[in-house]
Structures are given as structure tokens and as C-alpha cells.
Amino acid sequence: MMLLAVNVDLQTDATLQVDISDALSERDKVKFTVHTKSTLPNFKQNEFSVVRQHEEFIWLHDSFVENEEYAGYIIPPAPPRPDFDASREKLQKLGEGEGSMTKEEFTKMKQELEAEYLAIFKKTVAMHEVFLCRVAAHPVLRKDLNFHVFLEYNQDLSVRGKNKKERLEDFFKNVVKSADGVLVAGVKDVDDFFEHEKTFLLEYHNRVKEASAKSDRKIRSHKNAADDINRIASTLYTLGTQDSTDLCKFFLKVSELFEKTRKIEARVAADEDLKLADLLKYYLRESQAAKDLLYRRGRALVDYENANKALDKARAKNKDVLQAETTQQVCCQKFEKISESAKQELIDFKTRRVAAFRKNLVELAELELKHAKGNLQLLQSCLGVLKGDT
Amino acid sequence: MSCMRRFCHETQSHDSLHSCMCRRSVALLLLKMSEERDPAALSGSAQTEGEEDLFVSAMESPEAARLSAEDISPSSNGPRDDDPDDPDDLFAEATEEVSLDSPERQPILSDGPSPAITPVTISPRVDVFDRSPDLDEDEEENRDTFDIQISVSDPEKVGDGMNAYMVYKVMTKTSLSIFSRDEVCVKRRFSDFLGLHSKLASKYMHMGYIVPPAPEKSIVGMTKVKVGKEDLSSVEFVEKRRSALERYLLRTVKHPALLKDPDVLQFLESSELPRAVSTQALSGAGILRMVNKAADAVNKMTIKMNESDAWFEEKQQQFENLDVQLRKLHASVESLVCHRKELSVNTASFAKSAAMLGNSEDHTALSRALSQLAEVEEKIDQLHQDQSYADFYLISELLGDYVRLITAVKGVFDQRMKAWAKWQDAQVMLQRKREAEAKLQYASKPDKLQQATDEIREWEGKVQQGERDFEQISKNIRREVGRFEKDRVKDFRVVIIKYLESLVHTQQQLIKYWEAFLPEAKAIA
């Protein structure tokens, strides 16, 4: 199973290994087979598999987010919903336009769309797998009960997707949260480390968003250009078969060349997508999760400061002092707990990020070189043949 | 020789138009005599540079060039009275009869004020050069020593507002002797090119010569330029047009008959050119053209030709297929040009965002690597842009040119059909006249009978002429198509090889850029 490049520092620990061994794409859902190997005593067996759907992953992720105990950790971002709509639409359009193209063209386009569908499928499987691996690698989250149920319970978790009312609630919650987030972020932090991280993450997140969008657009143009070369190759072939002059051999040779170079161009676009676009998308989500952590800490800080103020007031009035003291204690503990783990989490985040970028940029450059050299060789050998003919 | 002298004398008394035309025919006859006599010593004819040039060019076809003189009036003692045994008598086989009032002539005469100085431009239709097969070898030789370079450059805007126009510098460098100088520079505007094409088309298309089409008009493009928008699209438009005009001229002079054509020479050499107003869409000539085009389309549908020659049918089908495929290819290439431009723009924008990301990254080594990535992407964006220009100017424009050229080829096949129809019509007419005469035999009306006999003779001549014209145009087309195909093979070969070389260059640059980047990426610690 192909692992996404972001899987860099996730040690394959013998105590708990998770992967997606199989996946099935049905009409409008994807069924993932989650396979676990573990030596931990909590599990009934050492190796087992269950079938899960996307909504169950989301349920698991949300349960982490809502758990106060995990407030001090960067929650691994949820995998995006499998989206085959665009690909399906293209396949449908192709079917409708079948009459207007030759049999060869139709078969060729169908093969390509099927390859595209397969690529999207592979990607969504990889992204769900990365999520599980991140959880399994996290020292605290891997012990989570819901996670174990997710891995082991071989019945349907009966997690239905959120209904309209719940989705509306979520929407309002998000609105409140972002407004609050702005307020909380405005509070200056005494700790330099966190103050720096706050500023850094805010800017970084926006820049990654921008870069991610632009890289998507670039790759799309690249794919379009490759499609054009495909059509040109087909027409050149027809010209080659029809031409009565010496040009027929010429056209056929060039058509053959363009068929091959087009495949390479399509591969270049696909590799850029994998190594660059996916990397940026992933870090967009992770940086958001890191921002969420900072928000939670900021929230706890504000609560702590408010509790201090309330305690001072209570002491001054000599009313409900004990209660105020307890509240203040709780807030203080919460805040300190979050701060402690948050610092480590953010440092780990940076390490992971640098390693992932390094790996991907190196691989990107190597692949670009490989493809450019392949292209060059094809072009030069064809030129040699064509020039020799004259 | 005596017959020719007599002809000179006789025609001098006719009106100026007639004498101009006769002068032309006489001048051409004199090619035969040029070895014996100094052409400049001829009496009665105004020798201009143009005519001398004509001698030189005519010298290249030493075999008997059969000329036709017009039948000025039925009663003139012109061609028919000549001694058929005189080998030097070039009138012996003069056949074409063109009445001065024929409607086909009008468009030519209305092409602006015809300069009286060079009579050679006035009676183009008269010349039906019958080239003997040996001539093709000469053509081949000439092509190998084809030494003429034409460049169209330095577009300049003249005037303001809606009356503004662009003027281009046309420079010709050549060692060919038909030109008066080695290097000539003239200024021409777009309508001048259209005017040249219009003249050439009316002179040569009906003979089966494939006349290269002029670049297309573009109201939108020109309006932008006139309005004075200095933006990228109007600069590109002017460059596209300049390049198209250059290719047009080069194709025109590559054609051996057109190269010697006086209109072409005048276009390339003379500093002043009469304004070709007839090229405007709404001029009188423009409207006439539209009417003729419509009439032609109708005729095409009604003429059902009995094709006796399989070669023509086969060729027409081939050109039909070629047309379809070239148009398809052209559309795909235009789409590629568009998408590559898009790719270039998007790559540039990504490069900027990568640079920004690098700026905000707080890990130093990664930050540097991201900035390097941004630089690489910026260079690649420039590469894509250059490649898209190559896509366009090499391939897309070539395909566009050939789509238009094939339209001209198809037009020439249509002309052959028209010639065939004319011949058939003449045969029908002859039949009718014979029937009429037979009837009059019994009616015994001697004067009407005489007229009928005369008419029969007239139409017999026309039938013979029609058949000859048809054979001539068929022969010409065969030769033209052969030449066209040779040129097509050469053009496509050259262009495709150049294009592949541009692709090679792009890949080489890509390799260079990524090789420089790789160590930077590896250096991230």
C-alpha cells in the first residue's frame, strides 16, 4: 500500500501497527479495510481487520477534538471526504459523446479517465491511512478507547453522518469559535515561545493556503496541455495514414513521439500533484490543527486570568472565596497542562514539517529530472531519425 | 517578319488602349528577335524598364512561346492572314479571342488608376504562356539557385484615430536579374498586400495557378491598434500580422511565374504604389467580388462534370481529406498554445506564493530551499512562455497558412470545372448554330444563310478554344499540384524539425534548473 510522503517520522512500532489493507469503491461510498497488528494487551487478538467508512473516521476525529483531555495536543487532521464527483462526471460526459469520436479515441480517453479515477481512489485511501498512522504513533492518542473500538469492533459503529440540525449547530459553533479565536489571539502572551508560534502559525497557514491553491491551478493547466498533445498525436496519426507524399512516414513518427511525450507530461503533472500539491494540502490541515491547539491554550489562559480576577474580587468582598479558589485552581492546572504538552507538540510539528518538505522536495526534483531526461532522449532520438531521412 | 511590321503599323492608328495592348504583344514577340536585333531600337514602342525586364525573363523560355493577340475587330487583318509556314511567325497559332467589352475584364480595369507608364499591367488576361515540358527542368534549376530574401519589418503607425494604419518596411535582397537593384526597400500597408493578391488572383487563378492567399483581415485586431492601445495584445497582433505578411511574400515569389509578374515586381520595387481601394469590403469592386463569389457557388452546384481523368478526382479527394485533418490539427494546436500560456501564468503565480511561503517559514534551511524552489519555478514559467510562442509561430501559423492555401487549391480545381463547362456550352451552341443553318438551307435566304455560316465558324473556333483552354488548365494544375506538394513536404519537414528542436531546448533547460535545485533540497537539515 502506497504511503503518502507525509508519513515520514511515524515509526513502525511493533506495539501498534495500523494500515489500510484494502478498499472498495461502491456507488457513493468507499469501504476501507482497516488492518491492525498489535502486541498491546488491550486487544483480544494480535492481528485483526474491520471495515470502516469515511463517516466513522470523522466520528473518531471529532471525538478527539471534543475530549478535554486532549486539549493540549495537535489533533491529527481528519482525512478529506472521498470525492469522485468530478471524475464520475467526466466519465459520464465521455459516454454521452461516444458517438462523436472514433473508436480509438474513445478507448484512449476511457483508459485515461479510468486511470484518473484510480489515482483519486489511491489518494483517498492513503490520506485515511495517514490519519490512522498519526493517531497510532501519538503516545497519548494511541491509548484512546474510541480508537481501540474503531480498530477492533467488527460491527458497524452506527455513526450516522450529521443531520441538518447538527450541521447547522456545527456551523454556528465555528462562527463563535473564530470570533472567539480572534479575541483570544489578541491577548499578548507572556511566554515568548508561544507568542512567536502564534504569529508564525497565522502567517504560515495563510501562505500555505495560497501556495496550495496556486499549485493546484498550475497542475491543472499542465494536465490540459498534456490532453492537447494527446489530440495532436491522434490527428497526426490520421494525417500520416492519409498522406500520399513522403510526409506520411514523417507524420507517423512524430505522432508516435507525441504519444510517448504526452504520457511523460501527464506523469510530471501527477508527480507534482503527489509531491507538492498533496504536501501543501496536508500542511494546510496540520497547521490549522496547530492553530486550534494554540487557540485552546489561549482560551485556557484567558479563563485562568479571568478566574484570578474573580478570586481577587471574591477575596475583596469575602464572598464565595472557596468556590473562586477551586475554580482558579482548576483553570491553572488546565492551562499548565496544555502549555506543557503544547510546547512539545509544536516542536514536533516543526520537525515533522521540515522532514516532510525535505523528503518531498528532493523526490520532486529527482522525478522532474527523470522525466525531463526521458523526454529529452525521446525527442533527440526522433529528431535523429527524421533528420536522417531527408 | 513582314507580317509583324504590318501589324505594328496597322494598330498604331487605333485608340490608345488597343495600341497599348498591341504594344505588349509586340514587345513579347520581340523576344524572338532579341538575338538578332537590339530591342531598344524598335520603333513606335515606348520602352520602359518594365518591358526590358520582360525580355530578360522571356529569355528563360527560349522554346516557342505561343502568344495570343486579341482579335481587335473581326475585320482586322491580324493573325489569320499570316503565313502559316513562317516558323518565326508567332501569330500563326494565336487563338484566344477576348472581346474588349467582356465582363471578365472589368474588375481588372477598376483596380485603381492604371498607370499608363507600364502598359504591361493592363492586359494581363491575354497572356497564356504555354510551357513545354522541358520548362520544368529549367524551373528546377532556377529553384536551386533561388536567391531572393524578403523581409517585412519595422511596423509604424501612421495617422491617428480610426483613419490610422500600419506601414511595414519591405526589404528585398536578391541577385536575380529581373530586379533592377540588388537591394530594395519600400514601405507598404496591409491593403497594398491585399491589392497585390487580388491582382494576381484575377490574372492567374483561371489558368490553374495556385496563387498564395493573403493574410486575413481582422477588424477587431486593427481597431485596437488604431485606437492606440499599447497593450500586449495589440503588440502581439502587429507582430502576428508582420510575420504573416512576410510568409505571404516569400510564398508568392517562390512561385516561378508569380516571381516574374510585373505586379509583384512593382510591389517589391517601386516607391509609390497606387492605393488599392478595391480591396475594401464595401467598395464597388468589393461588392462585385461578393456577387461573383455567390454566382460561383451556385455554378459549382449546378455543374456536373464528367471526369475522364481519375487523377483529378483522386487529388480532389486527397485535398478534401487533408483540409479536414489540418483544420482539426490547427484547432488542437491553438488549444495547446492557450493552455501553455495559462500554464506559464499559473507557474509564475505559484512561484510568487512559494517565495512568500519561504519567507514565513522559520526553519532557515527549509526557508532557503523554498526560495530556491520559487526561483526555479519562475525560470520555468519563462520557459513555458517561450515554448508557447514556438508552438504558435512555428506550428499554428503554418497550419493556418496551409488551411488557406488548400482553399486556393480547391479554387483552382473549380476553375477547371468552369473551363470545362464553358467548353461544353460552346459545343451546345455550335450544335444549335448548325441546326439553324440546316434549316435556313431549305428556306433559301442567302443573306441569313451567310450569317449563319459565319456564326458556325465563330462557334467552331470557340469550341476549339474551349477545348484547348481546358487541356491547358488541366496541364497547369497537374504541374502546380506537383509543385505545391513538393513545397508542402519541404515546409512541414523544416517546421516540424525546428519545432522538435525547440522542445529539446526546453527539456535541456528544465534539466539544468532542476539539477541546480536538487542539492539545495538535499541540504535541508
mmCIF file with all atom_site columns, N, CA, C and O in Angstrom, chain B residues 6-37:
data_model
loop_
_atom_site.group_PDB
_atom_site.id
_atom_site.type_symbol
_atom_site.label_atom_id
_atom_site.label_alt_id
_atom_site.label_comp_id
_atom_site.label_asym_id
_atom_site.label_entity_id
_atom_site.label_seq_id
_atom_site.pdbx_PDB_ins_code
_atom_site.Cartn_x
_atom_site.Cartn_y
_atom_site.Cartn_z
_atom_site.occupancy
_atom_site.B_iso_or_equiv
_atom_site.pdbx_formal_charge
_atom_site.auth_seq_id
_atom_site.auth_comp_id
_atom_site.auth_asym_id
_atom_site.auth_atom_id
_atom_site.pdbx_PDB_model_num
ATOM 1   N N  . ARG B 1 6  ? 3.723  44.942 -90.431 1.00 0.00 ? 6  ARG B N  1
ATOM 2   C CA . ARG B 1 6  ? 2.434  45.410 -90.907 1.00 0.00 ? 6  ARG B CA 1
ATOM 3   C C  . ARG B 1 6  ? 1.502  45.580 -89.724 1.00 0.00 ? 6  ARG B C  1
ATOM 4   O O  . ARG B 1 6  ? 0.801  46.534 -89.569 1.00 0.00 ? 6  ARG B O  1
ATOM 5   N N  . PHE B 1 7  ? 1.595  44.641 -88.822 1.00 0.00 ? 7  PHE B N  1
ATOM 6   C CA . PHE B 1 7  ? 0.716  44.654 -87.662 1.00 0.00 ? 7  PHE B CA 1
ATOM 7   C C  . PHE B 1 7  ? 0.983  45.899 -86.827 1.00 0.00 ? 7  PHE B C  1
ATOM 8   O O  . PHE B 1 7  ? 0.088  46.570 -86.362 1.00 0.00 ? 7  PHE B O  1
ATOM 9   N N  . CYS B 1 8  ? 2.271  46.201 -86.657 1.00 0.00 ? 8  CYS B N  1
ATOM 10  C CA . CYS B 1 8  ? 2.643  47.393 -85.906 1.00 0.00 ? 8  CYS B CA 1
ATOM 11  C C  . CYS B 1 8  ? 1.988  48.623 -86.503 1.00 0.00 ? 8  CYS B C  1
ATOM 12  O O  . CYS B 1 8  ? 1.349  49.393 -85.808 1.00 0.00 ? 8  CYS B O  1
ATOM 13  N N  . HIS B 1 9  ? 2.166  48.762 -87.804 1.00 0.00 ? 9  HIS B N  1
ATOM 14  C CA . HIS B 1 9  ? 1.612  49.944 -88.458 1.00 0.00 ? 9  HIS B CA 1
ATOM 15  C C  . HIS B 1 9  ? 0.116  50.035 -88.275 1.00 0.00 ? 9  HIS B C  1
ATOM 16  O O  . HIS B 1 9  ? -0.436 51.065 -87.932 1.00 0.00 ? 9  HIS B O  1
ATOM 17  N N  . GLU B 1 10 ? -0.492 48.933 -88.540 1.00 0.00 ? 10 GLU B N  1
ATOM 18  C CA . GLU B 1 10 ? -1.944 48.915 -88.539 1.00 0.00 ? 10 GLU B CA 1
ATOM 19  C C  . GLU B 1 10 ? -2.497 49.313 -87.177 1.00 0.00 ? 10 GLU B C  1
ATOM 20  O O  . GLU B 1 10 ? -3.437 50.060 -87.074 1.00 0.00 ? 10 GLU B O  1
ATOM 21  N N  . THR B 1 11 ? -1.893 48.783 -86.192 1.00 0.00 ? 11 THR B N  1
ATOM 22  C CA . THR B 1 11 ? -2.517 49.003 -84.883 1.00 0.00 ? 11 THR B CA 1
ATOM 23  C C  . THR B 1 11 ? -2.242 50.376 -84.303 1.00 0.00 ? 11 THR B C  1
ATOM 24  O O  . THR B 1 11 ? -2.930 50.827 -83.424 1.00 0.00 ? 11 THR B O  1
ATOM 25  N N  . GLN B 1 12 ? -1.252 51.052 -84.837 1.00 0.00 ? 12 GLN B N  1
ATOM 26  C CA . GLN B 1 12 ? -0.934 52.345 -84.248 1.00 0.00 ? 12 GLN B CA 1
ATOM 27  C C  . GLN B 1 12 ? -2.038 53.349 -84.405 1.00 0.00 ? 12 GLN B C  1
ATOM 28  O O  . GLN B 1 12 ? -2.131 54.319 -83.679 1.00 0.00 ? 12 GLN B O  1
ATOM 29  N N  . SER B 1 13 ? -2.915 53.096 -85.345 1.00 0.00 ? 13 SER B N  1
ATOM 30  C CA . SER B 1 13 ? -3.962 54.081 -85.572 1.00 0.00 ? 13 SER B CA 1
ATOM 31  C C  . SER B 1 13 ? -5.161 53.873 -84.658 1.00 0.00 ? 13 SER B C  1
ATOM 32  O O  . SER B 1 13 ? -6.023 54.703 -84.552 1.00 0.00 ? 13 SER B O  1
ATOM 33  N N  . HIS B 1 14 ? -5.222 52.770 -83.959 1.00 0.00 ? 14 HIS B N  1
ATOM 34  C CA . HIS B 1 14 ? -6.366 52.533 -83.095 1.00 0.00 ? 14 HIS B CA 1
ATOM 35  C C  . HIS B 1 14 ? -6.250 53.315 -81.804 1.00 0.00 ? 14 HIS B C  1
ATOM 36  O O  . HIS B 1 14 ? -5.222 53.916 -81.526 1.00 0.00 ? 14 HIS B O  1
ATOM 37  N N  . ASP B 1 15 ? -7.283 53.228 -81.025 1.00 0.00 ? 15 ASP B N  1
ATOM 38  C CA . ASP B 1 15 ? -7.238 54.059 -79.815 1.00 0.00 ? 15 ASP B CA 1
ATOM 39  C C  . ASP B 1 15 ? -6.182 53.569 -78.843 1.00 0.00 ? 15 ASP B C  1
ATOM 40  O O  . ASP B 1 15 ? -5.680 52.464 -78.939 1.00 0.00 ? 15 ASP B O  1
ATOM 41  N N  . SER B 1 16 ? -5.881 54.412 -77.879 1.00 0.00 ? 16 SER B N  1
ATOM 42  C CA . SER B 1 16 ? -4.690 54.179 -77.035 1.00 0.00 ? 16 SER B CA 1
ATOM 43  C C  . SER B 1 16 ? -4.741 52.850 -76.320 1.00 0.00 ? 16 SER B C  1
ATOM 44  O O  . SER B 1 16 ? -3.743 52.167 -76.167 1.00 0.00 ? 16 SER B O  1
ATOM 45  N N  . LEU B 1 17 ? -5.889 52.444 -75.891 1.00 0.00 ? 17 LEU B N  1
ATOM 46  C CA . LEU B 1 17 ? -6.000 51.202 -75.143 1.00 0.00 ? 17 LEU B CA 1
ATOM 47  C C  . LEU B 1 17 ? -5.585 50.023 -76.017 1.00 0.00 ? 17 LEU B C  1
ATOM 48  O O  . LEU B 1 17 ? -4.814 49.179 -75.625 1.00 0.00 ? 17 LEU B O  1
ATOM 49  N N  . HIS B 1 18 ? -6.099 50.038 -77.219 1.00 0.00 ? 18 HIS B N  1
ATOM 50  C CA . HIS B 1 18 ? -5.752 48.961 -78.140 1.00 0.00 ? 18 HIS B CA 1
ATOM 51  C C  . HIS B 1 18 ? -4.263 48.954 -78.408 1.00 0.00 ? 18 HIS B C  1
ATOM 52  O O  . HIS B 1 18 ? -3.621 47.928 -78.372 1.00 0.00 ? 18 HIS B O  1
ATOM 53  N N  . SER B 1 19 ? -3.755 50.143 -78.650 1.00 0.00 ? 19 SER B N  1
ATOM 54  C CA . SER B 1 19 ? -2.337 50.175 -79.014 1.00 0.00 ? 19 SER B CA 1
ATOM 55  C C  . SER B 1 19 ? -1.472 49.767 -77.846 1.00 0.00 ? 19 SER B C  1
ATOM 56  O O  . SER B 1 19 ? -0.447 49.140 -78.014 1.00 0.00 ? 19 SER B O  1
ATOM 57  N N  . CYS B 1 20 ? -1.907 50.111 -76.664 1.00 0.00 ? 20 CYS B N  1
ATOM 58  C CA . CYS B 1 20 ? -1.151 49.660 -75.501 1.00 0.00 ? 20 CYS B CA 1
ATOM 59  C C  . CYS B 1 20 ? -1.069 48.161 -75.490 1.00 0.00 ? 20 CYS B C  1
ATOM 60  O O  . CYS B 1 20 ? -0.011 47.574 -75.300 1.00 0.00 ? 20 CYS B O  1
ATOM 61  N N  . MET B 1 21 ? -2.214 47.527 -75.715 1.00 0.00 ? 21 MET B N  1
ATOM 62  C CA . MET B 1 21 ? -2.229 46.070 -75.665 1.00 0.00 ? 21 MET B CA 1
ATOM 63  C C  . MET B 1 21 ? -1.396 45.484 -76.780 1.00 0.00 ? 21 MET B C  1
ATOM 64  O O  . MET B 1 21 ? -0.675 44.526 -76.592 1.00 0.00 ? 21 MET B O  1
ATOM 65  N N  . CYS B 1 22 ? -1.484 46.087 -77.925 1.00 0.00 ? 22 CYS B N  1
ATOM 66  C CA . CYS B 1 22 ? -0.714 45.571 -79.035 1.00 0.00 ? 22 CYS B CA 1
ATOM 67  C C  . CYS B 1 22 ? 0.760  45.733 -78.772 1.00 0.00 ? 22 CYS B C  1
ATOM 68  O O  . CYS B 1 22 ? 1.547  44.856 -79.085 1.00 0.00 ? 22 CYS B O  1
ATOM 69  N N  . ARG B 1 23 ? 1.060  46.843 -78.147 1.00 0.00 ? 23 ARG B N  1
ATOM 70  C CA . ARG B 1 23 ? 2.460  47.069 -77.823 1.00 0.00 ? 23 ARG B CA 1
ATOM 71  C C  . ARG B 1 23 ? 2.983  45.946 -76.977 1.00 0.00 ? 23 ARG B C  1
ATOM 72  O O  . ARG B 1 23 ? 4.077  45.451 -77.142 1.00 0.00 ? 23 ARG B O  1
ATOM 73  N N  . ARG B 1 24 ? 2.128  45.531 -76.055 1.00 0.00 ? 24 ARG B N  1
ATOM 74  C CA . ARG B 1 24 ? 2.516  44.451 -75.149 1.00 0.00 ? 24 ARG B CA 1
ATOM 75  C C  . ARG B 1 24 ? 2.808  43.197 -75.943 1.00 0.00 ? 24 ARG B C  1
ATOM 76  O O  . ARG B 1 24 ? 3.829  42.552 -75.784 1.00 0.00 ? 24 ARG B O  1
ATOM 77  N N  . SER B 1 25 ? 1.881  42.861 -76.839 1.00 0.00 ? 25 SER B N  1
ATOM 78  C CA . SER B 1 25 ? 2.060  41.657 -77.638 1.00 0.00 ? 25 SER B CA 1
ATOM 79  C C  . SER B 1 25 ? 3.282  41.772 -78.501 1.00 0.00 ? 25 SER B C  1
ATOM 80  O O  . SER B 1 25 ? 4.062  40.839 -78.632 1.00 0.00 ? 25 SER B O  1
ATOM 81  N N  . VAL B 1 26 ? 3.462  42.921 -79.049 1.00 0.00 ? 26 VAL B N  1
ATOM 82  C CA . VAL B 1 26 ? 4.629  43.165 -79.900 1.00 0.00 ? 26 VAL B CA 1
ATOM 83  C C  . VAL B 1 26 ? 5.889  42.994 -79.077 1.00 0.00 ? 26 VAL B C  1
ATOM 84  O O  . VAL B 1 26 ? 6.824  42.333 -79.473 1.00 0.00 ? 26 VAL B O  1
ATOM 85  N N  . ALA B 1 27 ? 5.881  43.594 -77.935 1.00 0.00 ? 27 ALA B N  1
ATOM 86  C CA . ALA B 1 27 ? 7.069  43.501 -77.080 1.00 0.00 ? 27 ALA B CA 1
ATOM 87  C C  . ALA B 1 27 ? 7.410  42.049 -76.821 1.00 0.00 ? 27 ALA B C  1
ATOM 88  O O  . ALA B 1 27 ? 8.563  41.659 -76.835 1.00 0.00 ? 27 ALA B O  1
ATOM 89  N N  . LEU B 1 28 ? 6.406  41.251 -76.595 1.00 0.00 ? 28 LEU B N  1
ATOM 90  C CA . LEU B 1 28 ? 6.663  39.852 -76.307 1.00 0.00 ? 28 LEU B CA 1
ATOM 91  C C  . LEU B 1 28 ? 7.144  39.100 -77.539 1.00 0.00 ? 28 LEU B C  1
ATOM 92  O O  . LEU B 1 28 ? 7.967  38.212 -77.462 1.00 0.00 ? 28 LEU B O  1
ATOM 93  N N  . LEU B 1 29 ? 6.611  39.498 -78.681 1.00 0.00 ? 29 LEU B N  1
ATOM 94  C CA . LEU B 1 29 ? 7.051  38.868 -79.919 1.00 0.00 ? 29 LEU B CA 1
ATOM 95  C C  . LEU B 1 29 ? 8.526  39.088 -80.123 1.00 0.00 ? 29 LEU B C  1
ATOM 96  O O  . LEU B 1 29 ? 9.238  38.227 -80.606 1.00 0.00 ? 29 LEU B O  1
ATOM 97  N N  . LEU B 1 30 ? 8.942  40.258 -79.696 1.00 0.00 ? 30 LEU B N  1
ATOM 98  C CA . LEU B 1 30 ? 10.304 40.647 -79.987 1.00 0.00 ? 30 LEU B CA 1
ATOM 99  C C  . LEU B 1 30 ? 11.331 39.786 -79.274 1.00 0.00 ? 30 LEU B C  1
ATOM 100 O O  . LEU B 1 30 ? 12.503 39.842 -79.568 1.00 0.00 ? 30 LEU B O  1
ATOM 101 N N  . LEU B 1 31 ? 10.865 38.961 -78.374 1.00 0.00 ? 31 LEU B N  1
ATOM 102 C CA . LEU B 1 31 ? 11.824 38.088 -77.705 1.00 0.00 ? 31 LEU B CA 1
ATOM 103 C C  . LEU B 1 31 ? 12.514 37.208 -78.723 1.00 0.00 ? 31 LEU B C  1
ATOM 104 O O  . LEU B 1 31 ? 13.676 36.873 -78.606 1.00 0.00 ? 31 LEU B O  1
ATOM 105 N N  . LYS B 1 32 ? 11.747 36.851 -79.712 1.00 0.00 ? 32 LYS B N  1
ATOM 106 C CA . LYS B 1 32 ? 12.311 36.014 -80.763 1.00 0.00 ? 32 LYS B CA 1
ATOM 107 C C  . LYS B 1 32 ? 13.423 36.727 -81.490 1.00 0.00 ? 32 LYS B C  1
ATOM 108 O O  . LYS B 1 32 ? 14.403 36.144 -81.914 1.00 0.00 ? 32 LYS B O  1
ATOM 109 N N  . MET B 1 33 ? 13.229 38.020 -81.640 1.00 0.00 ? 33 MET B N  1
ATOM 110 C CA . MET B 1 33 ? 14.147 38.831 -82.428 1.00 0.00 ? 33 MET B CA 1
ATOM 111 C C  . MET B 1 33 ? 15.281 39.356 -81.587 1.00 0.00 ? 33 MET B C  1
ATOM 112 O O  . MET B 1 33 ? 16.210 39.952 -82.094 1.00 0.00 ? 33 MET B O  1
ATOM 113 N N  . SER B 1 34 ? 15.225 39.166 -80.336 1.00 0.00 ? 34 SER B N  1
ATOM 114 C CA . SER B 1 34 ? 16.187 39.838 -79.460 1.00 0.00 ? 34 SER B CA 1
ATOM 115 C C  . SER B 1 34 ? 17.610 39.423 -79.742 1.00 0.00 ? 34 SER B C  1
ATOM 116 O O  . SER B 1 34 ? 18.529 40.168 -79.513 1.00 0.00 ? 34 SER B O  1
ATOM 117 N N  . GLU B 1 35 ? 17.744 38.199 -80.268 1.00 0.00 ? 35 GLU B N  1
ATOM 118 C CA . GLU B 1 35 ? 19.108 37.792 -80.576 1.00 0.00 ? 35 GLU B CA 1
ATOM 119 C C  . GLU B 1 35 ? 19.664 38.514 -81.777 1.00 0.00 ? 35 GLU B C  1
ATOM 120 O O  . GLU B 1 35 ? 20.872 38.695 -81.912 1.00 0.00 ? 35 GLU B O  1
ATOM 121 N N  . GLU B 1 36 ? 18.714 38.863 -82.676 1.00 0.00 ? 36 GLU B N  1
ATOM 122 C CA . GLU B 1 36 ? 19.180 39.490 -83.922 1.00 0.00 ? 36 GLU B CA 1
ATOM 123 C C  . GLU B 1 36 ? 19.202 40.994 -83.835 1.00 0.00 ? 36 GLU B C  1
ATOM 124 O O  . GLU B 1 36 ? 19.905 41.657 -84.541 1.00 0.00 ? 36 GLU B O  1
ATOM 125 N N  . ARG B 1 37 ? 18.388 41.508 -82.964 1.00 0.00 ? 37 ARG B N  1
ATOM 126 C CA . ARG B 1 37 ? 18.165 42.944 -83.024 1.00 0.00 ? 37 ARG B CA 1
ATOM 127 C C  . ARG B 1 37 ? 18.218 43.549 -81.636 1.00 0.00 ? 37 ARG B C  1
ATOM 128 O O  . ARG B 1 37 ? 17.858 42.916 -80.661 1.00 0.00 ? 37 ARG B O  1
#
